[in-house]
């Protein structure tokens, strides 16, 4: 059945595209292009080339992105469960490349769920600096948090907040910000037919006003000399070039910078934005051709020609010109003098750092979020009404293995000495028995709705430390004292991913000669971590989480 496009949308695109219109319409008869992006936190691009089970063809604008053939099912391979790649629409890889993230940067992904662009940012950071990834939808942050864990991200904080609340705590903090703005979604019609059906319920003009509000708040969070990348998946110039022009008029300290890989894309249409401006001045809408409502006319402010002309340096991704869906990308660079990233106080790194005090202020909440085992919500105890201990560096917890009581740092260090080859290097944050390593201080999160304050490494209960699944997925094989290797082309790997107990001979437990085989084992597939097991007398007890299992 052919995709049914909204007639009003078709008419407007014909008016805008002119001679290109038929090529544009023909692209809707083609299947969407599928792609994967290699997760370089876990494997190099070169190494993946040697083991790839798929035929790959490079995506020109993303060095770690590849087209996969139609019918390929990359989500049904063990490598997906090992977090070796992210399944991502090819055009969606372009905005993060334009952000030019470097190790050590302080990055905000403001509208992040389900996390594709955040995992791309995290890979570029290579474990250095800080990533704050946020989504305003509580339900969507579940997928966002899971993807941060699946892809082995150690230096990310996951929020469920509004932009203005984040700005209160992070004024002038970030040197790179991605705004993948909510929009009318016109560029995704081929990929998601439901968006085409729902298009009539969206208002391009309302989306544009919301985007302009978001950009104004984002400007408060950017450090001097920093970069904002604004992207949408719509064709509407009201939401693209004109939204940028409105922002530039209000923020003379910013200017549009051409994309480094602009040769792959079409330029922004400043002429379309000019046309929109003329129609707004006349009180009509390009979208509907009807008179605008009175409130909108009263709030209308003219946009300068100079700002509109700058948008010619932005980029448009057209489905009839590239192998990808429709996107718009604009790079906005702050013209102030940039402070060296290393000089900005981000982390309070100290391997011997003590646990910070748990929150005493109750965070603001727009809605109650359900707590699930997979989500590991660090505020679940508070929501359930349970009382939790306020652990500090000198707090004592009973140990079932020792007569003497141990502090929480000692409990974790005891586990580390026994099971890991790892030096903890970030700030400790905890709530109840949940323990996190965070790239920022707890004070910076005060009053915010936090889904993850950092890398969730485990829980402490009754004096025992239990490692989290997120700890396992972020570890390299050399960071665990015991490893078991499973092969991707065997039923054994699938059995593990299904949660089944495995029979494993002692000689298969890889370890140093002075390490006993009994204990926690990092389970790997072809050398890449997928989860925990507990080995005892030839049996591997499966610790793979129920919500993650192969189905």
Coordinates of C-alpha atoms in Angstrom, one line a residue:
X1 CA 0.0 0.0 0.0
X2 CA 1.4 3.4 -1.1
X3 CA 2.3 5.9 1.6
X4 CA -0.5 8.5 1.8
X5 CA 1.0 12.0 2.2
X6 CA -1.2 14.9 3.6
X7 CA -2.5 16.9 0.6
X8 CA -1.6 20.2 2.2
X9 CA 1.9 19.0 2.8
X10 CA 2.3 17.8 -0.9
X11 CA 1.0 21.2 -2.2
X12 CA 3.4 23.1 0.0
X13 CA 6.4 21.0 -1.0
X14 CA 5.5 21.5 -4.7
X15 CA 5.4 25.3 -4.2
X16 CA 8.8 25.1 -2.4
X17 CA 10.7 22.6 -4.6
X18 CA 9.6 23.6 -8.1
X19 CA 11.6 21.5 -10.6
X20 CA 12.8 19.2 -7.8
X21 CA 9.3 18.2 -6.7
X22 CA 8.9 15.1 -8.8
X23 CA 12.3 13.7 -7.7
X24 CA 11.3 14.4 -4.1
X25 CA 7.9 12.6 -4.5
X26 CA 9.6 9.6 -6.3
X27 CA 11.8 9.1 -3.2
X28 CA 8.7 8.1 -1.2
X29 CA 8.4 5.0 -3.5
X30 CA 11.8 3.8 -2.2
X31 CA 12.4 1.9 1.0
X32 CA 14.0 3.7 3.9
X33 CA 17.7 3.2 4.3
X34 CA 19.0 1.2 7.2
X35 CA 22.3 1.9 9.0
X36 CA 24.4 0.9 12.0
X37 CA 27.1 3.0 13.8
X38 CA 30.1 1.3 15.4
X39 CA 30.4 1.8 19.1
X40 CA 34.0 2.8 19.5
X41 CA 33.8 2.6 23.3
X42 CA 33.9 -1.2 22.9
X43 CA 35.5 -1.9 19.5
X44 CA 37.5 0.0 16.9
X45 CA 36.1 0.6 13.5
X46 CA 38.9 -1.4 12.0
X47 CA 38.4 -4.4 14.3
X48 CA 34.7 -4.5 13.5
X49 CA 35.5 -4.6 9.8
X50 CA 37.3 -7.9 10.5
X51 CA 34.4 -9.5 12.4
X52 CA 31.3 -8.0 10.8
X53 CA 28.5 -10.5 10.0
X54 CA 26.9 -7.9 7.6
X55 CA 27.8 -6.5 4.3
X56 CA 28.7 -2.8 5.0
X57 CA 28.8 0.3 2.9
X58 CA 30.2 3.5 4.3
X59 CA 27.9 6.5 5.2
X60 CA 29.8 9.5 3.7
X61 CA 29.2 11.9 6.6
X62 CA 29.9 9.6 9.5
X63 CA 33.3 7.8 9.7
X64 CA 31.8 5.0 11.9
X65 CA 28.5 4.7 10.1
X66 CA 27.5 2.1 7.6
X67 CA 24.5 1.2 5.4
X68 CA 23.3 -2.4 5.8
X69 CA 21.4 -4.2 3.1
X70 CA 17.6 -4.3 3.2
X71 CA 16.4 -7.3 5.1
X72 CA 19.4 -7.4 7.4
X73 CA 18.4 -7.8 11.0
X74 CA 21.3 -6.4 13.0
X75 CA 19.1 -6.4 16.2
X76 CA 19.0 -10.2 16.0
X77 CA 22.8 -10.8 16.3
X78 CA 24.8 -11.3 19.6
X79 CA 27.0 -8.4 18.7
X80 CA 23.9 -6.1 19.2
X81 CA 23.6 -7.4 22.7
X82 CA 27.3 -6.8 23.2
X83 CA 26.8 -3.1 22.3
X84 CA 29.2 -3.2 19.4
X85 CA 26.9 -1.0 17.2
X86 CA 23.8 1.2 17.4
X87 CA 21.1 0.7 14.8
X88 CA 20.5 4.3 13.5
X89 CA 18.9 6.0 10.5
X90 CA 21.8 7.3 8.4
X91 CA 20.8 11.0 8.3
X92 CA 20.4 11.0 12.1
X93 CA 24.2 10.4 12.4
X94 CA 25.0 13.9 10.9
X95 CA 24.1 16.3 13.7
X96 CA 26.6 14.8 16.2
X97 CA 29.4 14.9 13.5
X98 CA 28.6 18.6 13.1
X99 CA 29.0 19.1 16.9
X100 CA 32.6 18.0 16.6
X101 CA 32.8 16.4 20.1
X102 CA 36.4 15.9 21.5
X103 CA 37.5 13.9 24.5
X104 CA 37.2 16.1 27.6
X105 CA 34.3 18.2 26.3
X106 CA 31.3 19.0 28.5
X107 CA 28.3 18.1 26.4
X108 CA 24.5 18.4 26.8
X109 CA 22.1 16.3 24.6
X110 CA 18.9 18.2 25.5
X111 CA 16.3 16.1 23.6
X112 CA 18.0 12.8 23.7
X113 CA 15.7 9.8 23.9
X114 CA 16.0 7.0 22.9
X115 CA 19.7 7.8 22.9
X116 CA 21.2 7.2 19.5
X117 CA 22.9 10.6 19.3
X118 CA 23.9 10.4 23.0
X119 CA 25.7 7.1 22.4
X120 CA 27.4 8.7 19.4
X121 CA 28.5 11.6 21.6
X122 CA 29.7 9.2 24.3
X123 CA 31.9 7.4 21.8
X124 CA 33.5 10.6 20.7
X125 CA 34.2 11.6 24.3
X126 CA 36.0 8.2 24.8
X127 CA 35.3 8.2 28.5
X128 CA 36.7 11.7 29.1
X129 CA 34.7 14.8 30.1
X130 CA 31.0 14.7 30.8
X131 CA 27.8 14.0 29.0
X132 CA 24.4 15.2 30.4
X133 CA 21.7 13.5 28.4
X134 CA 18.1 14.5 28.9
X135 CA 14.6 14.0 27.8
X136 CA 11.4 15.7 29.0
X137 CA 9.4 12.4 28.7
X138 CA 9.7 10.1 31.7
X139 CA 8.7 7.1 29.7
X140 CA 11.3 7.7 27.0
X141 CA 14.1 8.1 29.5
X142 CA 13.8 4.4 30.2
X143 CA 15.1 3.6 26.8
X144 CA 17.7 6.4 27.1
X145 CA 19.1 5.0 30.3
X146 CA 19.2 1.4 29.0
X147 CA 21.1 2.5 25.9
X148 CA 23.7 4.3 28.0
X149 CA 24.2 1.0 29.9
X150 CA 24.1 -1.3 26.8
X151 CA 26.8 0.8 25.1
X152 CA 29.1 0.9 28.1
X153 CA 29.0 4.6 28.8
X154 CA 30.7 5.5 32.1
X155 CA 30.6 9.3 32.1
X156 CA 26.9 10.2 31.5
X157 CA 24.2 11.6 33.6
X158 CA 20.6 11.0 32.6
X159 CA 18.0 13.6 33.4
X160 CA 14.2 13.9 33.0
X161 CA 13.9 17.6 33.1
X162 CA 12.7 20.8 31.3
X163 CA 15.4 23.0 29.7
X164 CA 14.8 25.9 32.1
X165 CA 15.4 23.7 35.2
X166 CA 18.6 22.3 33.7
X167 CA 19.8 25.9 33.0
X168 CA 19.3 26.8 36.7
X169 CA 22.0 24.3 37.7
X170 CA 24.3 24.4 34.6
X171 CA 24.5 28.1 33.6
X172 CA 27.5 28.5 31.3
X173 CA 28.7 25.0 31.9
X174 CA 28.7 23.2 28.6
X175 CA 31.0 23.8 25.7
X176 CA 29.0 21.6 23.3
X177 CA 25.1 21.4 23.2
X178 CA 23.0 19.3 20.8
X179 CA 19.4 20.4 20.3
X180 CA 17.6 17.8 18.3
X181 CA 14.5 19.8 18.6
X182 CA 10.9 18.5 18.8
X183 CA 9.3 19.3 15.4
X184 CA 6.5 18.5 13.0
X185 CA 8.4 15.5 11.7
X186 CA 7.9 15.9 8.0
X187 CA 11.3 14.3 7.2
X188 CA 10.3 11.0 8.8
X189 CA 7.1 10.3 6.8
X190 CA 8.8 7.6 4.7
X191 CA 10.3 5.9 7.8
X192 CA 7.2 6.3 10.0
X193 CA 3.9 6.4 8.2
X194 CA 2.1 7.2 11.5
X195 CA 3.9 10.6 11.5
X196 CA 2.3 11.3 8.2
X197 CA -1.1 10.4 9.5
X198 CA -0.6 12.6 12.6
X199 CA 0.8 15.6 10.7
X200 CA -2.5 17.4 10.6
X201 CA -2.5 17.4 14.4
X202 CA 0.8 19.2 14.6
X203 CA 1.2 23.0 14.2
X204 CA 4.3 24.1 12.5
X205 CA 3.9 27.6 14.0
X206 CA 3.6 26.2 17.5
X207 CA 6.6 24.0 17.0
X208 CA 8.6 27.0 15.8
X209 CA 7.8 29.1 18.9
X210 CA 8.7 26.2 21.2
X211 CA 12.0 25.7 19.3
X212 CA 12.8 29.4 19.7
X213 CA 12.2 29.2 23.5
X214 CA 14.4 26.2 23.7
X215 CA 17.3 27.9 21.9
X216 CA 17.0 31.0 24.1
X217 CA 17.4 28.7 27.2
X218 CA 20.2 26.8 25.6
X219 CA 22.2 30.0 25.1
X220 CA 22.3 30.4 28.9
X221 CA 24.0 27.0 29.4
X222 CA 26.7 27.4 26.8
X223 CA 30.2 28.5 27.8
X224 CA 31.9 31.3 25.9
X225 CA 33.3 30.1 22.6
X226 CA 31.1 27.0 22.7
X227 CA 29.0 25.4 20.0
X228 CA 25.3 24.6 19.6
X229 CA 24.1 22.2 16.9
X230 CA 20.4 22.6 16.1
X231 CA 18.7 19.9 14.2
X232 CA 15.2 18.9 13.2
X233 CA 13.6 16.2 11.0
X234 CA 11.3 18.5 9.2
X235 CA 11.3 20.5 5.9
X236 CA 9.3 23.5 7.2
X237 CA 11.4 26.7 6.9
X238 CA 9.4 28.2 9.9
X239 CA 11.0 25.5 12.1
X240 CA 14.4 25.6 10.5
X241 CA 15.9 28.7 8.9
X242 CA 13.5 31.2 10.4
X243 CA 13.8 29.7 13.9
X244 CA 17.6 30.2 13.6
X245 CA 17.2 33.8 12.3
X246 CA 14.9 34.7 15.2
X247 CA 17.6 33.3 17.6
X248 CA 20.4 35.2 15.9
X249 CA 18.5 38.5 16.1
X250 CA 18.3 38.0 19.9
X251 CA 21.8 36.7 20.4
X252 CA 24.4 38.7 18.4
X253 CA 27.2 36.7 20.1
X254 CA 26.4 33.7 17.9
X255 CA 26.9 33.1 14.2
X256 CA 26.2 30.3 11.8
X257 CA 29.2 28.2 10.8
X258 CA 29.2 26.0 7.7
X259 CA 29.3 22.2 8.3
X260 CA 32.7 20.6 7.8
X261 CA 31.1 17.9 5.6
X262 CA 28.7 20.3 3.9
X263 CA 29.6 18.9 0.5
X264 CA 27.3 15.9 1.2
X265 CA 24.2 18.1 1.8
X266 CA 22.2 20.8 0.2
X267 CA 22.5 24.4 1.7
X268 CA 19.9 26.0 3.9
X269 CA 17.1 27.9 2.1
X270 CA 17.4 31.5 3.3
X271 CA 15.1 32.5 0.4
X272 CA 12.4 30.3 1.8
X273 CA 12.8 31.9 5.2
X274 CA 12.5 35.3 3.5
X275 CA 9.3 34.2 1.8
X276 CA 8.0 33.0 5.2
X277 CA 8.9 36.4 6.7
X278 CA 7.0 38.3 3.9
X279 CA 3.9 36.2 4.5
X280 CA 4.1 36.6 8.2
X281 CA 4.3 40.4 7.7
X282 CA 1.2 40.1 5.6
X283 CA -0.6 38.0 8.3
X284 CA -0.8 34.8 6.3
X285 CA 0.9 31.4 6.8
X286 CA 2.9 29.5 4.2
X287 CA 1.5 26.3 5.7
X288 CA -2.2 27.1 5.5
X289 CA -2.5 30.1 3.3
X290 CA -5.0 31.5 5.8
X291 CA -4.9 34.5 8.1
X292 CA -3.0 33.9 11.3
X293 CA -4.7 34.1 14.7
X294 CA -4.8 37.4 16.5
X295 CA -2.5 36.3 19.3
X296 CA 0.2 35.2 16.9
X297 CA 0.0 38.5 15.0
X298 CA 0.4 40.4 18.2
X299 CA 3.5 38.4 19.2
X300 CA 5.1 38.6 15.7
X301 CA 8.5 40.3 15.6
X302 CA 10.2 40.9 12.3
X303 CA 13.5 39.1 11.5
X304 CA 16.5 41.0 10.1
X305 CA 17.7 40.2 6.6
X306 CA 21.3 39.8 7.9
X307 CA 20.2 36.9 10.2
X308 CA 18.1 35.3 7.5
X309 CA 21.0 35.4 5.1
X310 CA 23.3 33.6 7.6
X311 CA 21.0 30.5 7.4
X312 CA 22.3 29.8 3.9
X313 CA 25.3 28.3 5.7
X314 CA 23.1 25.7 7.4
X315 CA 22.4 22.3 5.8
X316 CA 19.4 20.4 4.5
X317 CA 19.4 16.6 4.0
X318 CA 16.9 15.6 1.3
X319 CA 15.7 12.0 0.7
X320 CA 15.9 12.5 -3.1
X321 CA 19.5 13.7 -2.9
X322 CA 21.1 11.4 -0.3
X323 CA 20.5 7.9 1.0
X324 CA 18.7 9.0 4.2
X325 CA 15.7 10.8 5.5
X326 CA 14.9 14.5 5.7
X327 CA 16.9 16.6 8.2
X328 CA 18.0 20.1 8.9
X329 CA 21.2 21.0 10.7
X330 CA 22.6 24.4 11.8
X331 CA 25.9 25.0 13.6
X332 CA 25.8 28.0 15.9
X333 CA 29.2 29.1 17.3
X334 CA 29.5 31.5 20.2
X335 CA 32.0 34.2 19.3
X336 CA 33.4 34.6 22.8
X337 CA 36.9 33.4 23.8
X338 CA 36.8 29.8 24.7
X339 CA 38.3 28.6 28.0
X340 CA 40.5 25.5 27.7
X341 CA 38.3 22.5 28.6
X342 CA 40.8 21.2 31.0
X343 CA 40.6 24.4 33.1
X344 CA 36.9 24.1 33.7
X345 CA 36.0 22.4 37.0
X346 CA 34.0 19.4 35.9
X347 CA 35.1 16.4 37.9
X348 CA 36.3 16.0 41.4
X349 CA 38.4 13.0 40.5
X350 CA 40.0 11.2 43.4
X351 CA 40.4 7.4 43.5
X352 CA 40.0 7.6 47.3
X353 CA 37.0 10.0 47.2
X354 CA 34.4 9.5 49.8
X355 CA 30.7 9.0 49.4
X356 CA 28.7 12.2 49.3
X357 CA 25.7 12.8 51.4
X358 CA 22.4 11.7 50.0
X359 CA 19.9 14.5 49.0
X360 CA 18.0 16.2 51.7
X361 CA 16.0 18.3 49.3
X362 CA 13.2 16.6 47.5
X363 CA 13.6 17.0 43.8
X364 CA 10.9 18.7 41.8
X365 CA 8.7 16.2 39.9
X366 CA 6.3 16.8 37.1
X367 CA 5.0 13.2 37.3
X368 CA 5.7 10.0 39.1
X369 CA 7.9 7.6 37.3
X370 CA 7.4 3.9 37.8
X371 CA 10.4 2.0 39.1
X372 CA 11.4 -1.2 37.3
X373 CA 14.2 -3.6 37.9
X374 CA 15.8 -2.8 34.6
X375 CA 15.6 1.0 35.1
X376 CA 17.4 0.9 38.4
X377 CA 15.9 4.3 39.3
X378 CA 18.1 5.8 42.0
X379 CA 15.1 7.4 43.7
X380 CA 13.0 4.3 43.9
X381 CA 13.4 3.9 47.6
X382 CA 12.2 7.4 48.2
X383 CA 9.1 7.0 46.0
X384 CA 8.2 3.7 47.7
X385 CA 8.4 5.4 51.1
X386 CA 11.3 3.2 52.3
X387 CA 13.8 4.7 54.7
X388 CA 17.3 4.6 53.5
X389 CA 20.6 5.1 55.3
X390 CA 22.5 8.2 54.8
X391 CA 25.9 6.7 54.0
X392 CA 29.0 8.8 54.4
X393 CA 32.7 7.9 54.2
X394 CA 32.6 7.0 57.9
X395 CA 29.3 5.2 57.8
X396 CA 29.6 1.6 58.9
X397 CA 27.7 -1.4 57.5
X398 CA 27.6 -4.9 58.9
X399 CA 29.7 -7.4 56.9
X400 CA 28.6 -11.1 56.8
X401 CA 32.2 -12.1 56.1
X402 CA 34.0 -10.2 58.9
X403 CA 33.5 -9.6 62.5
X404 CA 34.5 -6.0 62.1
X405 CA 32.1 -3.6 60.3
X406 CA 33.3 -1.9 57.1
X407 CA 32.7 1.5 55.6
X408 CA 31.0 1.6 52.2
X409 CA 34.2 2.5 50.5
X410 CA 35.9 -0.5 52.1
X411 CA 33.0 -2.8 51.0
X412 CA 33.4 -1.6 47.4
X413 CA 37.2 -1.8 47.6
X414 CA 37.1 -5.3 49.0
X415 CA 34.9 -6.4 46.0
X416 CA 37.2 -4.5 43.6
X417 CA 40.3 -6.2 45.0
X418 CA 38.7 -9.6 44.7
X419 CA 36.9 -9.3 41.4
X420 CA 38.2 -6.4 39.3
X421 CA 41.4 -4.8 37.9
X422 CA 39.9 -1.3 38.1
X423 CA 40.7 2.1 39.7
X424 CA 37.6 4.2 40.4
X425 CA 38.2 7.6 39.1
X426 CA 35.0 9.7 39.4
X427 CA 32.8 11.1 42.1
X428 CA 30.8 8.6 44.3
X429 CA 27.1 9.3 44.5
X430 CA 24.7 7.0 46.3
X431 CA 21.1 6.7 47.3
X432 CA 20.1 4.0 49.7
X433 CA 22.2 1.1 48.6
X434 CA 22.6 2.2 44.9
X435 CA 26.1 3.3 44.1
X436 CA 27.2 5.4 41.1
X437 CA 30.3 6.9 39.7
X438 CA 29.5 10.4 38.4
X439 CA 31.5 12.8 36.2
X440 CA 30.0 15.7 38.1
X441 CA 29.3 16.6 41.7
X442 CA 26.1 15.8 43.4
X443 CA 25.5 19.5 44.2
X444 CA 25.1 20.2 40.5
X445 CA 22.1 17.7 40.4
X446 CA 20.3 19.2 43.4
X447 CA 16.6 19.8 42.7
X448 CA 16.7 18.0 39.3
X449 CA 14.7 14.9 38.3
X450 CA 17.6 12.4 37.9
X451 CA 17.2 9.0 36.3
X452 CA 20.9 8.2 36.5
X453 CA 23.4 10.4 38.4
X454 CA 26.2 8.6 36.6
X455 CA 27.5 5.1 35.9
X456 CA 25.5 2.7 38.0
X457 CA 28.1 0.3 39.3
X458 CA 26.1 -1.8 41.9
X459 CA 24.3 -2.0 45.1
X460 CA 25.2 -2.6 48.8
X461 CA 23.0 -4.6 51.0
X462 CA 23.8 -6.2 54.3
X463 CA 27.5 -5.3 53.9
X464 CA 27.8 -7.0 50.5
X465 CA 28.4 -5.3 47.2
X466 CA 26.5 -6.7 44.2
X467 CA 27.8 -5.5 40.8
X468 CA 25.3 -4.1 38.3
X469 CA 24.7 -5.1 34.7
X470 CA 25.8 -1.6 33.7
X471 CA 29.2 -2.3 35.3
X472 CA 29.7 -5.4 33.3
X473 CA 28.7 -3.9 29.9
X474 CA 31.2 -1.1 30.4
X475 CA 34.2 -3.3 31.3
X476 CA 37.0 -4.4 29.1
X477 CA 38.1 -8.0 29.5
X478 CA 41.3 -6.9 31.2
X479 CA 39.3 -5.1 33.9
X480 CA 37.8 -8.3 35.3
X481 CA 39.7 -10.9 37.2
X482 CA 37.7 -13.7 35.5
X483 CA 36.3 -14.0 32.0
X484 CA 34.5 -16.6 30.0
X485 CA 34.5 -16.4 26.3
X486 CA 31.5 -17.4 24.3
X487 CA 31.4 -17.6 20.5
X488 CA 28.8 -15.6 18.5
X489 CA 28.2 -18.5 16.1
X490 CA 27.3 -21.0 18.8
X491 CA 24.0 -21.8 20.6
X492 CA 25.9 -21.3 23.9
X493 CA 26.0 -17.5 23.3
X494 CA 22.3 -17.4 22.6
X495 CA 21.6 -19.6 25.6
X496 CA 23.4 -17.1 27.8
X497 CA 21.5 -14.2 26.3
X498 CA 18.2 -16.0 27.0
X499 CA 19.1 -16.3 30.7
X500 CA 19.9 -20.0 30.8
X501 CA 22.4 -21.6 33.1
X502 CA 25.5 -22.9 31.3
X503 CA 27.9 -25.8 31.9
X504 CA 31.4 -24.4 31.8
X505 CA 34.6 -26.4 32.5
X506 CA 37.0 -24.8 35.0
X507 CA 39.7 -24.5 32.3
X508 CA 37.5 -22.1 30.4
X509 CA 37.5 -19.5 33.2
X510 CA 40.2 -17.2 32.1
X511 CA 42.2 -15.8 35.1
X512 CA 45.6 -15.3 36.5
X513 CA 47.2 -18.3 38.2
X514 CA 46.6 -16.9 41.7
X515 CA 42.9 -16.2 41.1
X516 CA 40.5 -19.0 42.1
X517 CA 37.8 -19.9 39.5
X518 CA 34.9 -19.4 41.9
X519 CA 33.2 -16.0 41.8
X520 CA 31.9 -13.4 39.5
X521 CA 32.8 -13.9 35.9
X522 CA 32.6 -11.3 33.1
X523 CA 30.9 -13.1 30.2
X524 CA 32.1 -12.1 26.8
X525 CA 31.0 -12.9 23.3
X526 CA 34.0 -13.0 20.9
X527 CA 35.9 -10.9 23.4
X528 CA 33.3 -8.2 24.2
X529 CA 31.5 -8.0 27.5
X530 CA 27.7 -8.8 27.7
X531 CA 27.1 -9.4 31.4
X532 CA 27.9 -11.3 34.6
X533 CA 27.8 -14.9 35.5
X534 CA 28.8 -16.6 38.8
X535 CA 30.9 -19.7 38.4
X536 CA 30.9 -22.6 40.8
X537 CA 31.9 -26.3 40.3
X538 CA 31.4 -26.3 36.5
X539 CA 28.2 -24.4 36.4
X540 CA 27.7 -20.7 35.4
X541 CA 24.8 -19.1 37.1
X542 CA 23.3 -16.6 34.7
X543 CA 23.2 -13.0 35.9
X544 CA 21.8 -11.5 32.6
X545 CA 18.9 -9.2 33.5
X546 CA 15.4 -10.6 32.6
X547 CA 14.4 -7.4 30.8
X548 CA 17.4 -7.6 28.5
X549 CA 17.1 -11.2 27.4
X550 CA 17.0 -12.5 23.9
X551 CA 13.4 -13.1 22.7

